[in-house]
Amino acid sequence: MDKSLSDLSVPSDWEKKKKKRNMAGLMAGFAHYTHAVVRGVPASLATEALRGVAAEVDVAKAQKEHEAYVEVLKTLGLKVVELPADESLPDCVFVEDAAVVCGDTALITRPGAECRRKETETMKETLKNLKLNIVEMTDENATLDGGDVLFTGQEFFVGLTNRTNQRGAEILADIFKDYAVSTVPVHHKLHLKTFCSMGGPSLIVIGSSEHAQKALKTMQQMSNHRYDKLTVPDDLAANCIYMNLPNKGHVLLHPTSAEFPESVKVFEKLKDYTLIPVANTEKVKVDGALTCCSVLFHKKADV
């Protein structure tokens, strides 16, 4: 397995120094989000959304929880772009899978589930209107879901799953050349971020299951960077949203104690954080987690 898909040639000393300077600048802005793109919950989510296990979804409750989620983003000071639900796209609320944004570049993905590929059309137009640089993944041999992409601020880890393949990871590496990109085999789970997320600039929140810990070990072995880990008892609780915001500092959106009481006790050890529990009892029934429901990025002020 390649340690870094983006290391396609041996860089010169000048290139190494330039990359190091670029990395320092990029890391300084890790998770300093200014914008969020979200999308409404369609009624069709209940009956037609993809899911690993059959479960009855309360659409009204799902919509109410999603409204609360969006309100949290607004309260934190983010400019939230709200897209309408599309009944013909039952999974459309899970916008994370449609785009990967880093810096001022947005990679429009090619989702692994063919029935979800039209979701990228609205996302492309939205990010284009926000004046991001748009790159589309058009290779028919490539698949990539944003839920398989873990950006640490220093590098990318891309889960190889039923939804994301090697070619998709290679294209991401080609687009975001400032960063190393490593692939992580994921078994028995939908996405890499089903059981992990970033909890800080060098902190990975990880589930305690055997496959989650195995994936973490792979990431540690493939990286030149050192990461601390925060292990939570429940894999699903490991999907959190970390932000570093002006006048607010470290902020972590995480599942509620009603859903995962033991995992929330672990989050409460993060003493210098603003911890915000966000309910997700309904969308999780169709394999949706907190990061799935927004595309977050930092946008420079328009001149």
Tab-separated table of C-alpha atoms in Angstrom:
chain	number	residue	atom	x	y	z
A	1	MET	CA	0.000	0.000	0.000
A	2	ASP	CA	1.391	3.382	-0.985
A	3	LYS	CA	2.216	5.624	1.901
A	4	SER	CA	1.206	8.695	-0.059
A	5	LEU	CA	-0.653	8.669	-3.331
A	6	SER	CA	0.382	12.256	-3.975
A	7	ASP	CA	4.124	11.610	-3.769
A	8	LEU	CA	4.414	10.901	-7.473
A	9	SER	CA	8.013	12.107	-7.753
A	10	VAL	CA	10.943	12.916	-5.479
A	11	PRO	CA	10.726	16.625	-4.584
A	12	SER	CA	13.742	18.925	-4.612
A	13	ASP	CA	14.969	20.613	-1.416
A	14	TRP	CA	13.333	23.855	-2.568
A	15	GLU	CA	10.028	22.074	-3.128
A	16	LYS	CA	10.262	20.462	0.314
A	17	LYS	CA	10.854	23.841	1.974
A	18	LYS	CA	8.010	25.428	0.015
A	19	LYS	CA	5.660	22.603	0.948
A	20	LYS	CA	6.675	22.933	4.612
A	21	ARG	CA	5.943	26.694	4.558
A	22	ASN	CA	2.609	26.079	2.849
A	23	MET	CA	1.721	23.408	5.388
A	24	ALA	CA	2.462	25.701	8.330
A	25	GLY	CA	0.165	28.335	6.898
A	26	LEU	CA	-2.581	25.865	6.119
A	27	MET	CA	-2.434	24.243	9.555
A	28	ALA	CA	-2.761	27.635	11.231
A	29	GLY	CA	-6.227	27.881	9.707
A	30	PHE	CA	-7.380	24.324	10.403
A	31	ALA	CA	-11.131	24.192	11.111
A	32	HIS	CA	-11.490	28.006	11.007
A	33	TYR	CA	-14.753	27.619	9.125
A	34	THR	CA	-16.742	30.580	7.851
A	35	HIS	CA	-19.362	28.841	5.685
A	36	ALA	CA	-21.575	25.791	5.692
A	37	VAL	CA	-23.732	24.289	2.962
A	38	VAL	CA	-26.679	22.200	4.150
A	39	ARG	CA	-29.767	20.738	2.512
A	40	GLY	CA	-33.259	19.992	3.740
A	41	VAL	CA	-34.617	16.580	4.717
A	42	PRO	CA	-37.012	15.168	2.089
A	43	ALA	CA	-40.008	13.094	3.130
A	44	SER	CA	-38.674	10.368	0.828
A	45	LEU	CA	-35.799	9.857	3.282
A	46	ALA	CA	-38.052	7.599	5.345
A	47	THR	CA	-38.870	5.097	2.638
A	48	GLU	CA	-36.308	5.462	-0.134
A	49	ALA	CA	-32.994	6.506	1.415
A	50	LEU	CA	-30.194	3.972	1.287
A	51	ARG	CA	-29.527	2.125	4.528
A	52	GLY	CA	-27.649	-0.875	5.804
A	53	VAL	CA	-30.389	-2.077	8.145
A	54	ALA	CA	-34.153	-1.706	7.848
A	55	ALA	CA	-35.462	0.883	10.320
A	56	GLU	CA	-38.531	3.071	10.634
A	57	VAL	CA	-37.715	6.770	10.327
A	58	ASP	CA	-39.832	9.540	11.855
A	59	VAL	CA	-39.500	12.187	9.125
A	60	ALA	CA	-40.971	15.018	11.192
A	61	LYS	CA	-38.498	14.302	13.976
A	62	ALA	CA	-35.636	14.017	11.488
A	63	GLN	CA	-36.544	17.419	10.056
A	64	LYS	CA	-36.784	18.963	13.515
A	65	GLU	CA	-33.389	17.563	14.524
A	66	HIS	CA	-31.890	18.822	11.281
A	67	GLU	CA	-33.310	22.305	11.848
A	68	ALA	CA	-31.671	22.314	15.287
A	69	TYR	CA	-28.377	21.212	13.712
A	70	VAL	CA	-28.533	24.070	11.211
A	71	GLU	CA	-29.408	26.534	13.960
A	72	VAL	CA	-26.283	25.505	15.885
A	73	LEU	CA	-24.133	26.297	12.840
A	74	LYS	CA	-25.763	29.716	12.540
A	75	THR	CA	-25.399	30.445	16.246
A	76	LEU	CA	-21.681	29.713	15.959
A	77	GLY	CA	-21.435	32.497	13.402
A	78	LEU	CA	-21.157	30.505	10.186
A	79	LYS	CA	-22.789	31.762	7.006
A	80	VAL	CA	-25.139	28.907	6.230
A	81	VAL	CA	-26.344	28.273	2.690
A	82	GLU	CA	-29.556	26.246	2.931
A	83	LEU	CA	-30.524	24.221	-0.123
A	84	PRO	CA	-34.064	22.892	-0.501
A	85	ALA	CA	-34.804	19.201	-0.159
A	86	ASP	CA	-35.350	17.265	-3.372
A	87	GLU	CA	-37.914	14.477	-3.054
A	88	SER	CA	-36.375	12.679	-6.028
A	89	LEU	CA	-33.077	12.463	-4.119
A	90	PRO	CA	-33.929	10.801	-0.781
A	91	ASP	CA	-30.334	10.960	0.515
A	92	CYS	CA	-29.760	14.599	-0.488
A	93	VAL	CA	-29.518	15.853	3.122
A	94	PHE	CA	-26.157	14.087	3.329
A	95	VAL	CA	-24.318	16.803	1.422
A	96	GLU	CA	-20.855	15.829	2.658
A	97	ASP	CA	-20.670	13.037	0.102
A	98	ALA	CA	-21.089	15.406	-2.865
A	99	ALA	CA	-17.984	17.571	-2.400
A	100	VAL	CA	-14.594	17.801	-0.717
A	101	VAL	CA	-13.529	21.395	-0.071
A	102	CYS	CA	-10.000	22.338	0.924
A	103	GLY	CA	-8.732	25.885	0.727
A	104	ASP	CA	-10.491	27.597	-2.166
A	105	THR	CA	-10.882	24.406	-4.211
A	106	ALA	CA	-13.973	22.215	-4.280
A	107	LEU	CA	-13.719	18.708	-5.697
A	108	ILE	CA	-17.156	17.609	-6.873
A	109	THR	CA	-17.193	13.892	-6.182
A	110	ARG	CA	-18.577	10.893	-8.029
A	111	PRO	CA	-20.571	9.070	-5.328
A	112	GLY	CA	-20.309	5.310	-5.189
A	113	ALA	CA	-24.085	4.817	-5.248
A	114	GLU	CA	-25.248	5.647	-8.759
A	115	CYS	CA	-28.647	6.815	-7.499
A	116	ARG	CA	-26.918	9.633	-5.581
A	117	ARG	CA	-24.862	11.137	-8.393
A	118	LYS	CA	-27.422	13.799	-9.302
A	119	GLU	CA	-26.914	15.260	-5.820
A	120	THR	CA	-23.633	16.728	-7.030
A	121	GLU	CA	-25.325	18.996	-9.593
A	122	THR	CA	-26.835	21.402	-7.062
A	123	MET	CA	-23.701	21.261	-4.928
A	124	LYS	CA	-21.546	22.179	-7.912
A	125	GLU	CA	-23.671	25.226	-8.755
A	126	THR	CA	-23.822	26.327	-5.128
A	127	LEU	CA	-20.066	26.204	-4.589
A	128	LYS	CA	-19.473	27.825	-7.962
A	129	ASN	CA	-21.738	30.706	-6.931
A	130	LEU	CA	-19.673	31.018	-3.760
A	131	LYS	CA	-16.693	31.570	-6.078
A	132	LEU	CA	-14.759	28.450	-5.157
A	133	ASN	CA	-12.564	26.799	-7.773
A	134	ILE	CA	-14.570	23.846	-9.044
A	135	VAL	CA	-13.008	20.570	-10.152
A	136	GLU	CA	-15.281	17.730	-11.214
A	137	MET	CA	-14.504	14.053	-10.884
A	138	THR	CA	-15.546	12.789	-14.304
A	139	ASP	CA	-13.527	9.573	-14.607
A	140	GLU	CA	-16.107	6.783	-14.901
A	141	ASN	CA	-13.693	4.382	-13.198
A	142	ALA	CA	-13.562	6.554	-10.077
A	143	THR	CA	-15.898	6.692	-7.103
A	144	LEU	CA	-15.562	8.892	-4.042
A	145	ASP	CA	-17.910	9.753	-1.168
A	146	GLY	CA	-16.961	12.684	1.037
A	147	GLY	CA	-17.800	10.539	4.055
A	148	ASP	CA	-14.705	8.507	3.272
A	149	VAL	CA	-12.407	11.538	3.347
A	150	LEU	CA	-10.770	12.491	6.648
A	151	PHE	CA	-8.795	15.735	6.408
A	152	THR	CA	-6.518	16.263	9.386
A	153	GLY	CA	-5.194	19.681	8.477
A	154	GLN	CA	-1.896	18.015	7.608
A	155	GLU	CA	-2.940	15.249	5.228
A	156	PHE	CA	-5.867	13.271	3.871
A	157	PHE	CA	-6.907	9.738	4.757
A	158	VAL	CA	-9.294	8.159	2.277
A	159	GLY	CA	-11.287	5.077	3.205
A	160	LEU	CA	-11.520	2.378	0.554
A	161	THR	CA	-15.099	1.143	0.887
A	162	ASN	CA	-18.069	0.038	-1.170
A	163	ARG	CA	-18.542	3.717	-2.050
A	164	THR	CA	-14.945	4.884	-2.624
A	165	ASN	CA	-12.247	3.222	-4.707
A	166	GLN	CA	-8.534	3.612	-5.368
A	167	ARG	CA	-9.045	5.699	-8.498
A	168	GLY	CA	-11.183	8.157	-6.577
A	169	ALA	CA	-8.423	8.535	-3.989
A	170	GLU	CA	-5.838	9.059	-6.729
A	171	ILE	CA	-7.848	11.888	-8.257
A	172	LEU	CA	-8.237	13.568	-4.861
A	173	ALA	CA	-4.471	13.329	-4.396
A	174	ASP	CA	-3.904	14.905	-7.800
A	175	ILE	CA	-6.213	17.824	-6.973
A	176	PHE	CA	-4.883	18.583	-3.486
A	177	LYS	CA	-1.168	18.348	-4.178
A	178	ASP	CA	-0.107	20.239	-1.039
A	179	TYR	CA	-1.063	17.240	1.062
A	180	ALA	CA	-0.114	13.601	1.359
A	181	VAL	CA	-3.032	11.260	0.681
A	182	SER	CA	-3.112	7.777	2.165
A	183	THR	CA	-5.706	5.079	1.648
A	184	VAL	CA	-7.247	3.064	4.480
A	185	PRO	CA	-9.126	-0.198	3.816
A	186	VAL	CA	-12.492	-0.133	5.612
A	187	HIS	CA	-14.438	-3.332	6.147
A	188	HIS	CA	-17.969	-3.849	7.488
A	189	LYS	CA	-18.760	-0.124	7.624
A	190	LEU	CA	-20.232	2.310	5.113
A	191	HIS	CA	-17.645	5.114	5.388
A	192	LEU	CA	-14.316	5.792	7.070
A	193	LYS	CA	-15.924	8.523	9.151
A	194	THR	CA	-18.550	6.101	10.396
A	195	PHE	CA	-16.153	5.501	13.274
A	196	CYS	CA	-13.723	8.438	13.337
A	197	SER	CA	-13.384	12.192	12.906
A	198	MET	CA	-11.074	15.017	13.892
A	199	GLY	CA	-11.436	16.307	17.435
A	200	GLY	CA	-8.705	18.930	17.141
A	201	PRO	CA	-5.674	19.894	15.004
A	202	SER	CA	-3.829	16.691	15.933
A	203	LEU	CA	-6.556	14.729	17.697
A	204	ILE	CA	-8.445	11.830	16.125
A	205	VAL	CA	-11.691	10.748	17.753
A	206	ILE	CA	-11.983	7.001	17.220
A	207	GLY	CA	-14.424	4.253	18.090
A	208	SER	CA	-13.373	1.333	20.239
A	209	SER	CA	-14.386	-1.533	17.946
A	210	GLU	CA	-11.756	-3.834	16.502
A	211	HIS	CA	-12.155	-2.544	12.937
A	212	ALA	CA	-12.005	1.095	14.091
A	213	GLN	CA	-8.812	0.502	16.032
A	214	LYS	CA	-7.338	-1.408	13.104
A	215	ALA	CA	-8.046	1.512	10.786
A	216	LEU	CA	-6.441	3.918	13.274
A	217	LYS	CA	-3.339	1.765	13.425
A	218	THR	CA	-3.136	1.845	9.636
A	219	MET	CA	-3.412	5.633	9.638
A	220	GLN	CA	-0.697	5.954	12.281
A	221	GLN	CA	1.626	3.637	10.355
A	222	MET	CA	1.156	5.504	7.090
A	223	SER	CA	1.573	9.014	8.454
A	224	ASN	CA	4.678	11.086	9.086
A	225	HIS	CA	2.703	13.089	11.636
A	226	ARG	CA	1.894	12.256	15.221
A	227	TYR	CA	-1.740	12.222	16.298
A	228	ASP	CA	-3.268	11.927	19.725
A	229	LYS	CA	-6.392	9.819	19.982
A	230	LEU	CA	-9.620	10.091	21.929
A	231	THR	CA	-11.261	6.675	22.079
A	232	VAL	CA	-14.995	6.527	22.700
A	233	PRO	CA	-16.959	3.357	23.512
A	234	ASP	CA	-19.434	3.780	20.635
A	235	ASP	CA	-18.202	3.892	17.044
A	236	LEU	CA	-21.070	6.100	15.868
A	237	ALA	CA	-20.333	8.619	18.601
A	238	ALA	CA	-16.853	9.119	17.123
A	239	ASN	CA	-18.355	11.101	14.252
A	240	CYS	CA	-18.106	14.681	15.519
A	241	ILE	CA	-17.592	18.146	14.067
A	242	TYR	CA	-14.572	20.092	15.322
A	243	MET	CA	-14.251	23.834	14.731
A	244	ASN	CA	-11.736	26.435	15.839
A	245	LEU	CA	-13.659	29.701	15.717
A	246	PRO	CA	-12.839	33.358	16.480
A	247	ASN	CA	-13.862	34.341	20.005
A	248	LYS	CA	-15.044	30.777	20.676
A	249	GLY	CA	-11.893	28.667	20.438
A	250	HIS	CA	-12.238	24.894	20.320
A	251	VAL	CA	-15.805	23.788	19.587
A	252	LEU	CA	-16.998	20.193	19.282
A	253	LEU	CA	-20.430	19.155	18.069
A	254	HIS	CA	-21.080	15.615	19.255
A	255	PRO	CA	-23.981	13.151	19.735
A	256	THR	CA	-26.166	13.525	22.803
A	257	SER	CA	-25.994	11.655	26.103
A	258	ALA	CA	-29.436	10.232	25.328
A	259	GLU	CA	-27.875	8.435	22.367
A	260	PHE	CA	-24.420	7.561	23.700
A	261	PRO	CA	-24.096	8.304	27.444
A	262	GLU	CA	-20.742	6.601	27.961
A	263	SER	CA	-19.123	8.291	24.970
A	264	VAL	CA	-20.347	11.720	26.089
A	265	LYS	CA	-18.531	11.176	29.398
A	266	VAL	CA	-15.326	10.876	27.362
A	267	PHE	CA	-16.019	14.129	25.495
A	268	GLU	CA	-16.499	15.885	28.817
A	269	LYS	CA	-12.794	15.347	29.497
A	270	LEU	CA	-12.042	18.000	26.855
A	271	LYS	CA	-11.985	20.818	29.388
A	272	ASP	CA	-10.895	23.650	27.082
A	273	TYR	CA	-13.672	22.967	24.577
A	274	THR	CA	-17.156	24.293	24.037
A	275	LEU	CA	-19.101	21.038	23.818
A	276	ILE	CA	-22.397	21.117	21.938
A	277	PRO	CA	-24.561	17.968	21.911
A	278	VAL	CA	-26.598	17.591	18.721
A	279	ALA	CA	-29.358	15.004	18.390
A	280	ASN	CA	-29.253	12.663	15.398
A	281	THR	CA	-31.595	9.837	16.357
A	282	GLU	CA	-33.442	9.608	13.025
A	283	LYS	CA	-30.871	10.212	10.292
A	284	VAL	CA	-28.575	7.658	11.881
A	285	LYS	CA	-31.195	5.050	10.957
A	286	VAL	CA	-30.282	5.643	7.318
A	287	ASP	CA	-26.558	5.686	8.043
A	288	GLY	CA	-26.295	9.462	8.461
A	289	ALA	CA	-23.938	11.051	11.006
A	290	LEU	CA	-23.179	14.627	12.074
A	291	THR	CA	-20.460	15.356	9.523
A	292	CYS	CA	-22.670	13.975	6.727
A	293	CYS	CA	-25.102	16.884	6.899
A	294	SER	CA	-22.872	19.836	6.053
A	295	VAL	CA	-20.000	20.904	3.828
A	296	LEU	CA	-17.836	23.219	5.931
A	297	PHE	CA	-15.109	25.501	4.615
A	298	HIS	CA	-13.254	28.756	5.120
A	299	LYS	CA	-13.948	31.404	2.523
A	300	LYS	CA	-11.917	34.576	2.266
A	301	ALA	CA	-13.926	37.768	2.347
A	302	ASP	CA	-14.972	39.012	-1.077
A	303	VAL	CA	-12.951	42.002	-2.194
